[in-house]
PDB file of C-alpha atoms in Angstrom:
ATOM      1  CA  UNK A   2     -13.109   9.094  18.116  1.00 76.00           C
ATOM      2  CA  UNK A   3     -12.880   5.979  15.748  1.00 82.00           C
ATOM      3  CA  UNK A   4     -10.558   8.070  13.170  1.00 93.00           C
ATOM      4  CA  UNK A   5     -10.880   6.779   9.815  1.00 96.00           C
ATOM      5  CA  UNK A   6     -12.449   3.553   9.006  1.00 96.00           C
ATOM      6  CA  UNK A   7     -12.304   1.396   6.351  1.00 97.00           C
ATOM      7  CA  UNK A   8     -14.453  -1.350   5.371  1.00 97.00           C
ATOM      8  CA  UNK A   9     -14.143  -4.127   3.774  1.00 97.00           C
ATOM      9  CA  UNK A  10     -10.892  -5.275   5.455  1.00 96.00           C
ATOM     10  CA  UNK A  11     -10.676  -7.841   2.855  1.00 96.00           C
ATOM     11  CA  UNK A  12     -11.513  -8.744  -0.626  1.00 97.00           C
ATOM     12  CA  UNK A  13     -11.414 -10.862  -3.316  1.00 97.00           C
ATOM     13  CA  UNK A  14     -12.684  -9.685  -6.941  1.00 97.00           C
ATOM     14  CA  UNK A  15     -13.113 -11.448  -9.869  1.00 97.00           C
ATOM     15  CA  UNK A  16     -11.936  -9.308 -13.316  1.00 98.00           C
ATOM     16  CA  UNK A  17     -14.229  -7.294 -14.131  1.00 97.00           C
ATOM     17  CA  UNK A  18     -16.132  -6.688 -11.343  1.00 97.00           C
ATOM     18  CA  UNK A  19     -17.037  -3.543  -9.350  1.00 96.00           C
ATOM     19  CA  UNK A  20     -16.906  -2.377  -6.376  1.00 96.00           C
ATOM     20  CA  UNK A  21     -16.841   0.055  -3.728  1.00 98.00           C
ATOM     21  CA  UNK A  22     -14.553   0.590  -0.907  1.00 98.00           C
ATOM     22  CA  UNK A  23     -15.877   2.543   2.254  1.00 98.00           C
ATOM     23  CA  UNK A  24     -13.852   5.075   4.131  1.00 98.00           C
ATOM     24  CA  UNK A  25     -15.297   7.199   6.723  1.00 98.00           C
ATOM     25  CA  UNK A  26     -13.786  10.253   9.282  1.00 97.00           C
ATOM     26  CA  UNK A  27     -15.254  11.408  12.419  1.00 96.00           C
ATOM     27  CA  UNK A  28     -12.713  13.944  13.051  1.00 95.00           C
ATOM     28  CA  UNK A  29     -14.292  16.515  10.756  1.00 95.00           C
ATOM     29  CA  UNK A  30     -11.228  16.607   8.324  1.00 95.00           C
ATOM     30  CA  UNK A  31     -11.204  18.813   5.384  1.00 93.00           C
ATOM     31  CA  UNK A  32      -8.659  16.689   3.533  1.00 94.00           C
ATOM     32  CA  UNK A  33      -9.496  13.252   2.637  1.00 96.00           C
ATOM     33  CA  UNK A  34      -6.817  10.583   0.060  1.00 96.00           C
ATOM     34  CA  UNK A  35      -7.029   7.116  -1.040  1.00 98.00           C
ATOM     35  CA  UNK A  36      -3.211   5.544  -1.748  1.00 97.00           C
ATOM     36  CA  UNK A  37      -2.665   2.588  -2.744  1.00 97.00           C
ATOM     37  CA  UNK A  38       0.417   0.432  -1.083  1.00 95.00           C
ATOM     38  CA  UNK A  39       2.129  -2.168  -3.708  1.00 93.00           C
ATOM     39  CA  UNK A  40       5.993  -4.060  -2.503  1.00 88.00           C
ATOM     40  CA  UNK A  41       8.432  -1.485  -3.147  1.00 85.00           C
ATOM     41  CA  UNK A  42       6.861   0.685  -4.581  1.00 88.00           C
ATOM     42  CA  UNK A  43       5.887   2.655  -1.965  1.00 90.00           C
ATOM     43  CA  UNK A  44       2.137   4.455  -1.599  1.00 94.00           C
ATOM     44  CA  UNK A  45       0.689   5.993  -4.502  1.00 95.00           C
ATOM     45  CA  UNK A  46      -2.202   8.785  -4.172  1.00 95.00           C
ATOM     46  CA  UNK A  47      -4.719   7.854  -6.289  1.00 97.00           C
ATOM     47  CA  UNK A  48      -7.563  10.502  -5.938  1.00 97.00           C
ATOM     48  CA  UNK A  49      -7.950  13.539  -3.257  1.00 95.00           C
ATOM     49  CA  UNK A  50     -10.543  16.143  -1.935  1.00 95.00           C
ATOM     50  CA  UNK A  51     -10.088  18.964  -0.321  1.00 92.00           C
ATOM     51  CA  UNK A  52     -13.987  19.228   0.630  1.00 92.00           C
ATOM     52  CA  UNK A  53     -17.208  18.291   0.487  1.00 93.00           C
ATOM     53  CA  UNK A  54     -17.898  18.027  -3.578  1.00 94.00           C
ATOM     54  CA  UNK A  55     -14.701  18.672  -4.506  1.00 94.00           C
ATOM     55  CA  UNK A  56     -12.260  16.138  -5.888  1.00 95.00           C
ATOM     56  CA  UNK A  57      -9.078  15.706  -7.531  1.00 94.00           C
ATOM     57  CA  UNK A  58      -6.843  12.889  -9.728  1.00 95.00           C
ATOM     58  CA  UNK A  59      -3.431  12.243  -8.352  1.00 93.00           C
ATOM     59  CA  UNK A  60      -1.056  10.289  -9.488  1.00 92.00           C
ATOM     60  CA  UNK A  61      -2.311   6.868 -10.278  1.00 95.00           C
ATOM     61  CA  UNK A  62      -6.353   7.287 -10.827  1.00 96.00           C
ATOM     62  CA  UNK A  63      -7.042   4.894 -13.773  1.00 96.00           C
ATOM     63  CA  UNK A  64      -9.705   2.690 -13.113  1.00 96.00           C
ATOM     64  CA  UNK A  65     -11.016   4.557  -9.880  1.00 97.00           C
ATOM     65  CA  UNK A  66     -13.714   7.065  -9.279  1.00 97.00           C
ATOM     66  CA  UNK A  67     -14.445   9.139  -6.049  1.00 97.00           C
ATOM     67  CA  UNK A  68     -17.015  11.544  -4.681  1.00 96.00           C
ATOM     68  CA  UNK A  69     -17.609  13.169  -1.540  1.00 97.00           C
ATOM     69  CA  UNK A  70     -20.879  14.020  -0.656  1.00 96.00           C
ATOM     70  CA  UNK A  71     -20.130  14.983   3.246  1.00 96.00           C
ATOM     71  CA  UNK A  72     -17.093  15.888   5.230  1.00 96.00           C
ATOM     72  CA  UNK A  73     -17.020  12.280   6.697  1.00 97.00           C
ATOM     73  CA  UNK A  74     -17.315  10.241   3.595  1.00 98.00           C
ATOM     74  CA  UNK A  75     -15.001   9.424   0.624  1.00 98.00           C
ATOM     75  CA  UNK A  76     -15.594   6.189  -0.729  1.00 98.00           C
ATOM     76  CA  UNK A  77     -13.572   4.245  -3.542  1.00 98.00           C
ATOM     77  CA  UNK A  78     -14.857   2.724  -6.688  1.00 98.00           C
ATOM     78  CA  UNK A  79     -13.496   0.585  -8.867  1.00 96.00           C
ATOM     79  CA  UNK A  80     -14.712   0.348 -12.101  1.00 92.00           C
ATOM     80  CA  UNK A  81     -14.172  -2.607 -13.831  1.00 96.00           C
ATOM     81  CA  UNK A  82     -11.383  -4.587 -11.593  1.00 96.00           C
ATOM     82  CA  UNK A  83      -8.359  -5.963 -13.124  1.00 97.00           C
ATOM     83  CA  UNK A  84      -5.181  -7.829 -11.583  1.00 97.00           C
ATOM     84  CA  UNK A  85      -3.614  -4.666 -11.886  1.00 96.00           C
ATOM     85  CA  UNK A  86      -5.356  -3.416  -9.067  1.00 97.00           C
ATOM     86  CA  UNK A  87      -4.686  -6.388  -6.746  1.00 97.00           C
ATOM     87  CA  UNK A  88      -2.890  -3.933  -3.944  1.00 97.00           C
ATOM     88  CA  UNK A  89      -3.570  -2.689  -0.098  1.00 96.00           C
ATOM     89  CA  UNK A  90      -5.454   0.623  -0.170  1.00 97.00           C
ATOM     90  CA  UNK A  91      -5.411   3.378   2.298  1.00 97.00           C
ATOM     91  CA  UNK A  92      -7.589   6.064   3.275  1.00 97.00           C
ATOM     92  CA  UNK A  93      -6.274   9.262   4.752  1.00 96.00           C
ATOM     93  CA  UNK A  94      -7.391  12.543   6.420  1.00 96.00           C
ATOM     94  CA  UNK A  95      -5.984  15.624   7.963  1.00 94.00           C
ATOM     95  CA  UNK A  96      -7.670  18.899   9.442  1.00 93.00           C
ATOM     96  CA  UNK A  97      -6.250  21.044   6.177  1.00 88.00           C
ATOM     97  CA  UNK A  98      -5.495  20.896   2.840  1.00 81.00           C
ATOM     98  CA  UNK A  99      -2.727  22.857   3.818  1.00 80.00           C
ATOM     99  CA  UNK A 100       0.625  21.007   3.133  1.00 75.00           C
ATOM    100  CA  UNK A 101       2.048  20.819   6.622  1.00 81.00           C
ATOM    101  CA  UNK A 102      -0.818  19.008   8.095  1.00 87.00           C
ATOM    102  CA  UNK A 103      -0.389  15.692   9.748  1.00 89.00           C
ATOM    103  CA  UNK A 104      -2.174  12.809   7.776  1.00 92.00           C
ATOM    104  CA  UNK A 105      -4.063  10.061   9.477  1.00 94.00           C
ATOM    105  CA  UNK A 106      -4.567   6.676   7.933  1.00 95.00           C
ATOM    106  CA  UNK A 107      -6.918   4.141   8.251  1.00 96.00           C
ATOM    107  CA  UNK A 108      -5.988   0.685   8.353  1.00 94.00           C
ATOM    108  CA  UNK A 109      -6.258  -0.698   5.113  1.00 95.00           C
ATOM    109  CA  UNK A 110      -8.308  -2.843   2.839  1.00 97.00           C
ATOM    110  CA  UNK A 111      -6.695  -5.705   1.218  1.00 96.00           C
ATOM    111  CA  UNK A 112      -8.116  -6.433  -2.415  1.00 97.00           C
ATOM    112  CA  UNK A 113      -7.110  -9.068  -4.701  1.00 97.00           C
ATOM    113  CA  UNK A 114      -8.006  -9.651  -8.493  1.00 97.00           C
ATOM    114  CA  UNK A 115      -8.253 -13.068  -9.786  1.00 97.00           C
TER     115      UNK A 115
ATOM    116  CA  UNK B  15      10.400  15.482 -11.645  1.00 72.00           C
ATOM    117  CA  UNK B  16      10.180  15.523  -7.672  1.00 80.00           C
ATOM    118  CA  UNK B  17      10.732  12.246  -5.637  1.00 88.00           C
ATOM    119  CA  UNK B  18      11.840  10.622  -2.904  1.00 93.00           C
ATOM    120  CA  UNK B  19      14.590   7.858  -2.891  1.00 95.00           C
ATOM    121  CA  UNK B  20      15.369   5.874   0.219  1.00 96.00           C
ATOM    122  CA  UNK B  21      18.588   4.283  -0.275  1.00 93.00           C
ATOM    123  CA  UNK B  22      17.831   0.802   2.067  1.00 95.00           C
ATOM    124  CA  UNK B  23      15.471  -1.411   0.921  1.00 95.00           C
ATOM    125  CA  UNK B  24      16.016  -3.411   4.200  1.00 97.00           C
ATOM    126  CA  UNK B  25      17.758  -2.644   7.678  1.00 98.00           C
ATOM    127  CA  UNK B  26      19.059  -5.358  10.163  1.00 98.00           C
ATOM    128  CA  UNK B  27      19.696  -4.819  13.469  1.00 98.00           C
ATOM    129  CA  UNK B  28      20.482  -6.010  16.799  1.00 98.00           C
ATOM    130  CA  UNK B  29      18.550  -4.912  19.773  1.00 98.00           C
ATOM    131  CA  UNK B  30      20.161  -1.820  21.534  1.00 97.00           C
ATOM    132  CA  UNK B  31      22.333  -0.730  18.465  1.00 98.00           C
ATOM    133  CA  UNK B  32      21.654   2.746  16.503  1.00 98.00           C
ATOM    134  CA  UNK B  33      20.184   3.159  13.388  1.00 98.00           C
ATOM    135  CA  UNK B  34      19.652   4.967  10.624  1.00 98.00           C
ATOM    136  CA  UNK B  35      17.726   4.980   7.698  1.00 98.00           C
ATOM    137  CA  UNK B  36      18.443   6.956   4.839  1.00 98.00           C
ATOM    138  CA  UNK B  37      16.269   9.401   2.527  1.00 97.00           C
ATOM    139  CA  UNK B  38      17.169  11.646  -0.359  1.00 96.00           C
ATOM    140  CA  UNK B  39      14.456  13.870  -2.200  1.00 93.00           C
ATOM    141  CA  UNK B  40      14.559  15.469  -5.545  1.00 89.00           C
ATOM    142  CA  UNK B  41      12.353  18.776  -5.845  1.00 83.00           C
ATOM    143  CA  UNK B  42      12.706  22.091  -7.539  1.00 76.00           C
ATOM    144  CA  UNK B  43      10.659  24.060  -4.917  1.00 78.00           C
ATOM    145  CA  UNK B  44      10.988  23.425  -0.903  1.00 78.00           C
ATOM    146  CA  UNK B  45       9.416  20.648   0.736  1.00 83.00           C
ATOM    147  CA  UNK B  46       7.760  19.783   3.403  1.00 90.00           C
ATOM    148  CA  UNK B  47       9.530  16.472   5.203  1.00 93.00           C
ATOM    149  CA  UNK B  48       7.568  13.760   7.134  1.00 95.00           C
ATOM    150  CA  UNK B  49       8.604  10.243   7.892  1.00 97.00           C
ATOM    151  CA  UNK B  50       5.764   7.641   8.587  1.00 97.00           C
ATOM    152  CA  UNK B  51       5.992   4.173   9.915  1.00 97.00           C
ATOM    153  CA  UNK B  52       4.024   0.856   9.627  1.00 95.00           C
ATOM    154  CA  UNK B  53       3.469  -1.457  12.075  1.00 94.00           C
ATOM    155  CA  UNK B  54       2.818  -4.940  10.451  1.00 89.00           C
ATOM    156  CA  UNK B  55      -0.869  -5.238   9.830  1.00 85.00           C
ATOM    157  CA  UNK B  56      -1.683  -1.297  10.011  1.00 89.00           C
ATOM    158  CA  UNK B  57      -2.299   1.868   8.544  1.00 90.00           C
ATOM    159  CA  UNK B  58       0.782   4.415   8.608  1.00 94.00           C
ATOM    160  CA  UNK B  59       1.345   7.119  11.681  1.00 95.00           C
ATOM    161  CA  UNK B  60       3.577   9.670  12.072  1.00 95.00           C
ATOM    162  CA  UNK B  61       6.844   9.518  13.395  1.00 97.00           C
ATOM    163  CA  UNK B  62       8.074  13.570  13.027  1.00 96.00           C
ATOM    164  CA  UNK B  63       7.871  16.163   9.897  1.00 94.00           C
ATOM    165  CA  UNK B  64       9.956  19.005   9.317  1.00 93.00           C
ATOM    166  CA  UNK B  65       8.335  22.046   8.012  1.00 89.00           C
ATOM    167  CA  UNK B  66      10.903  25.102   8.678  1.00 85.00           C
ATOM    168  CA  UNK B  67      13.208  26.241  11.711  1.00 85.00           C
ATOM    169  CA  UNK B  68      15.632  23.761  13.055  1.00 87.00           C
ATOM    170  CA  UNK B  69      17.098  21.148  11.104  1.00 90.00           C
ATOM    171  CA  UNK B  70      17.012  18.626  13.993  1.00 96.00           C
ATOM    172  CA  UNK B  71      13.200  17.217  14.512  1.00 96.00           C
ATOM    173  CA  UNK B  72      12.781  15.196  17.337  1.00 96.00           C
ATOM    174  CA  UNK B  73       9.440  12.552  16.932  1.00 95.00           C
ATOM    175  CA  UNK B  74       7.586  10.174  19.050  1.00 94.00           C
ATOM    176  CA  UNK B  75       9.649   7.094  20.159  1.00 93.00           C
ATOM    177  CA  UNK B  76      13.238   8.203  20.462  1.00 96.00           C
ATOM    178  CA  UNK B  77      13.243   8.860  17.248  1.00 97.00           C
ATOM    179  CA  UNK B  78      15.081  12.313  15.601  1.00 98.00           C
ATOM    180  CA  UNK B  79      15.506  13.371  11.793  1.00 98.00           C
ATOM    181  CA  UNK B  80      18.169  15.866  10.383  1.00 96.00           C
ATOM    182  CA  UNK B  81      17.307  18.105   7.349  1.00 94.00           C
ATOM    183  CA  UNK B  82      20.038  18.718   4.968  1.00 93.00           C
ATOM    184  CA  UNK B  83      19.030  21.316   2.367  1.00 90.00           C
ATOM    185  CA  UNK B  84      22.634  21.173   0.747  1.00 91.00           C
ATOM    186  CA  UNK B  85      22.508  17.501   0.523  1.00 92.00           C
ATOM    187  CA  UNK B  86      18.954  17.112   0.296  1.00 92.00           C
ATOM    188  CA  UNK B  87      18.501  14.333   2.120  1.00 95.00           C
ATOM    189  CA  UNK B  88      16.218  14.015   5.514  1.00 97.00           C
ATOM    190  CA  UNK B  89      17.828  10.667   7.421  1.00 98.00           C
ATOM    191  CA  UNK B  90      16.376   9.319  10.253  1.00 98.00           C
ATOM    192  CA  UNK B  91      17.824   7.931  13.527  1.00 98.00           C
ATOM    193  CA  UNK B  92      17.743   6.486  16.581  1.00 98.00           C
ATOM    194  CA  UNK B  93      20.344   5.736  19.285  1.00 97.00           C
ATOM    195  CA  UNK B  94      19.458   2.799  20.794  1.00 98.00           C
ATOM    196  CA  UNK B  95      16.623   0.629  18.954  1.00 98.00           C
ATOM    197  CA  UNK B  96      14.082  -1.497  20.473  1.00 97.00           C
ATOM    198  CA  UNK B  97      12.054  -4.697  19.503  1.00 97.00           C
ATOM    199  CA  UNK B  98       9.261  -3.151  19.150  1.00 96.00           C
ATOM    200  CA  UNK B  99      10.631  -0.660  16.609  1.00 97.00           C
ATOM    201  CA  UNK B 100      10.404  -3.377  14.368  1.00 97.00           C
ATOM    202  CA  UNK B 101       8.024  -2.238  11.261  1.00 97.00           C
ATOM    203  CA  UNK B 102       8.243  -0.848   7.956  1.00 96.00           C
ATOM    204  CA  UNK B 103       9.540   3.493   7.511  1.00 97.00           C
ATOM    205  CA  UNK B 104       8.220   5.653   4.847  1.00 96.00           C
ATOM    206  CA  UNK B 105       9.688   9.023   4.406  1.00 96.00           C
ATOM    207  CA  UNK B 106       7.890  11.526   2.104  1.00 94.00           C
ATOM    208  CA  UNK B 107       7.225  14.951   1.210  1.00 89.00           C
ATOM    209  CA  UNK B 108       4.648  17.828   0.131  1.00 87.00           C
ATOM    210  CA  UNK B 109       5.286  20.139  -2.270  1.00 80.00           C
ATOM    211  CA  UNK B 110       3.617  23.213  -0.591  1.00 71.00           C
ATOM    212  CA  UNK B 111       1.717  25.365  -2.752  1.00 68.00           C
ATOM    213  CA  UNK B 112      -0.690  23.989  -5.252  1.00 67.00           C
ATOM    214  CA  UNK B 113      -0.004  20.667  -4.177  1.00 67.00           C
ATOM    215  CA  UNK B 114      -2.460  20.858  -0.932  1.00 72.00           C
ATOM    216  CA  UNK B 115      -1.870  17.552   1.189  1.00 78.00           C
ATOM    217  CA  UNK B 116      -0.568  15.457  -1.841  1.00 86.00           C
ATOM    218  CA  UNK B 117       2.241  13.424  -0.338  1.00 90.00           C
ATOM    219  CA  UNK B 118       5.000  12.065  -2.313  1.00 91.00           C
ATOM    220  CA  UNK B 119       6.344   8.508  -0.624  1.00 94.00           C
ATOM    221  CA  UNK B 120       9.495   6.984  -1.019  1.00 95.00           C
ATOM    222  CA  UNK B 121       9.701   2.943  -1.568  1.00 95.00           C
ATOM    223  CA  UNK B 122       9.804   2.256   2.400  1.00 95.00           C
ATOM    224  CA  UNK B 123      12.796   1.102   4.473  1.00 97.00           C
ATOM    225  CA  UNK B 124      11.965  -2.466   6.401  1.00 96.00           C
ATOM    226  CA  UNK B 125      13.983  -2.287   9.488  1.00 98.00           C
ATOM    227  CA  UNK B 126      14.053  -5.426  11.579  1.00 98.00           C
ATOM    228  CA  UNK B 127      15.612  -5.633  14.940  1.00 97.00           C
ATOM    229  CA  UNK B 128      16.982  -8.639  16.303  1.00 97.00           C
ATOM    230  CA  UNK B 129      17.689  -9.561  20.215  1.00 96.00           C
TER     231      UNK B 129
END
């Protein structure tokens, strides 16, 4: 099992741009999340699904769109970038939507702004 | 408004010593508990959640976590820390109900651990 991947590792963006980032799960996990990580603030959900065509805002989703076309993919896109967005971005997944369920995270993708 | 508040931005420590790290939430409904850590470099992996029964959760590590319901607050510790425990602790929670696997994370504790 590779457990969730993320691609690109790295970024760099220039405002305005777009782009997309890839996460993918081999574990056949219901739940999928992107957070993003910014200094002491913490992680931040951005967008959730709890299945296959079925997606959700969370908390900070301004300037990012999702979909989820199969189990194993829930890719990222941003917009129109903006420094704003200049953070570390995680994908998650866990066997439930159910709240107890542990959450396993991918290992990042650093994106900068300019 | 439900959150989580972890009271030490940053943790020093010498090799060997106990710790503890420190969490308080704020929620109208029960929670669901978890603490995560962050090895430089990484994604996040569980260390332990509480979800109901005892109030003492034991994780992977050495590591242990004591709910308080009265004083809301979810601390982690260890007795004896190592070098390699050296990495960045998130505690959080779920809301249960409606709020499927949303987690709420606090602002991280940094814990260092010096020889």
């Amino acid at each position: 099992n590779a457990g969730v991947t993320q691609t690109p590792k790295f970024q760099v963006l220039k405002t305005g741009q777009s782009m997309t980032l890839q996460c993918a799960q081999d574990m056949n996990h219901e739940y999928m999340s992107w957070y993003r990580q910014d200094p002491g603030m913490g992680l931040r959900l951005i967008h959730y699904s709890v299945g296959a065509g079925i997606t959700d805002q969370g908390e900070v989703p301004n300037g990012y769109n999702v979909s989820r076309s199969t189990t194993e993919d829930f890719p990222l896109r941003l917009l129109s970038a903006a420094p704003s967005q200049t953070s570390v971005y995680f994908c998650a997944s866990s066997y439930s939507s159910g709240p107890g369920y542990e959450q396993y995270f991918g290992p990042g993708t650093r994106l900068t702004v300019t | 408004a439900q959150s989580v508040t972890q009271l030490d931005s940053q943790v020093p420590v010498f090799e060997e010593a106990p710790v503890e790290l420190r969490c308080n939430y704020s929620s109208s409904v029960s929670v669901y508990l978890f603490w995560y850590v962050q090895y430089p470099n990484q994604g996040l992996q569980l260390l332990l959640k509480y979800l109901s029964g005892s109030t003492l959760v034991k994780g992977i590590n050495g590591f242990e976590a004591e709910f308080n319901k009265s004083q809301t607050s979810f601390h982690l510790r260890k007795p004896s820390v190592h070098i390699s425990d050296t990495a960045e602790y998130f505690c959080a929670f779920n809301a249960g109900g409606t709020s499927y696997g949303k987690l709420t994370f606090g602002q991280g504790t940094i814990l260092t651990v010096h020889p």
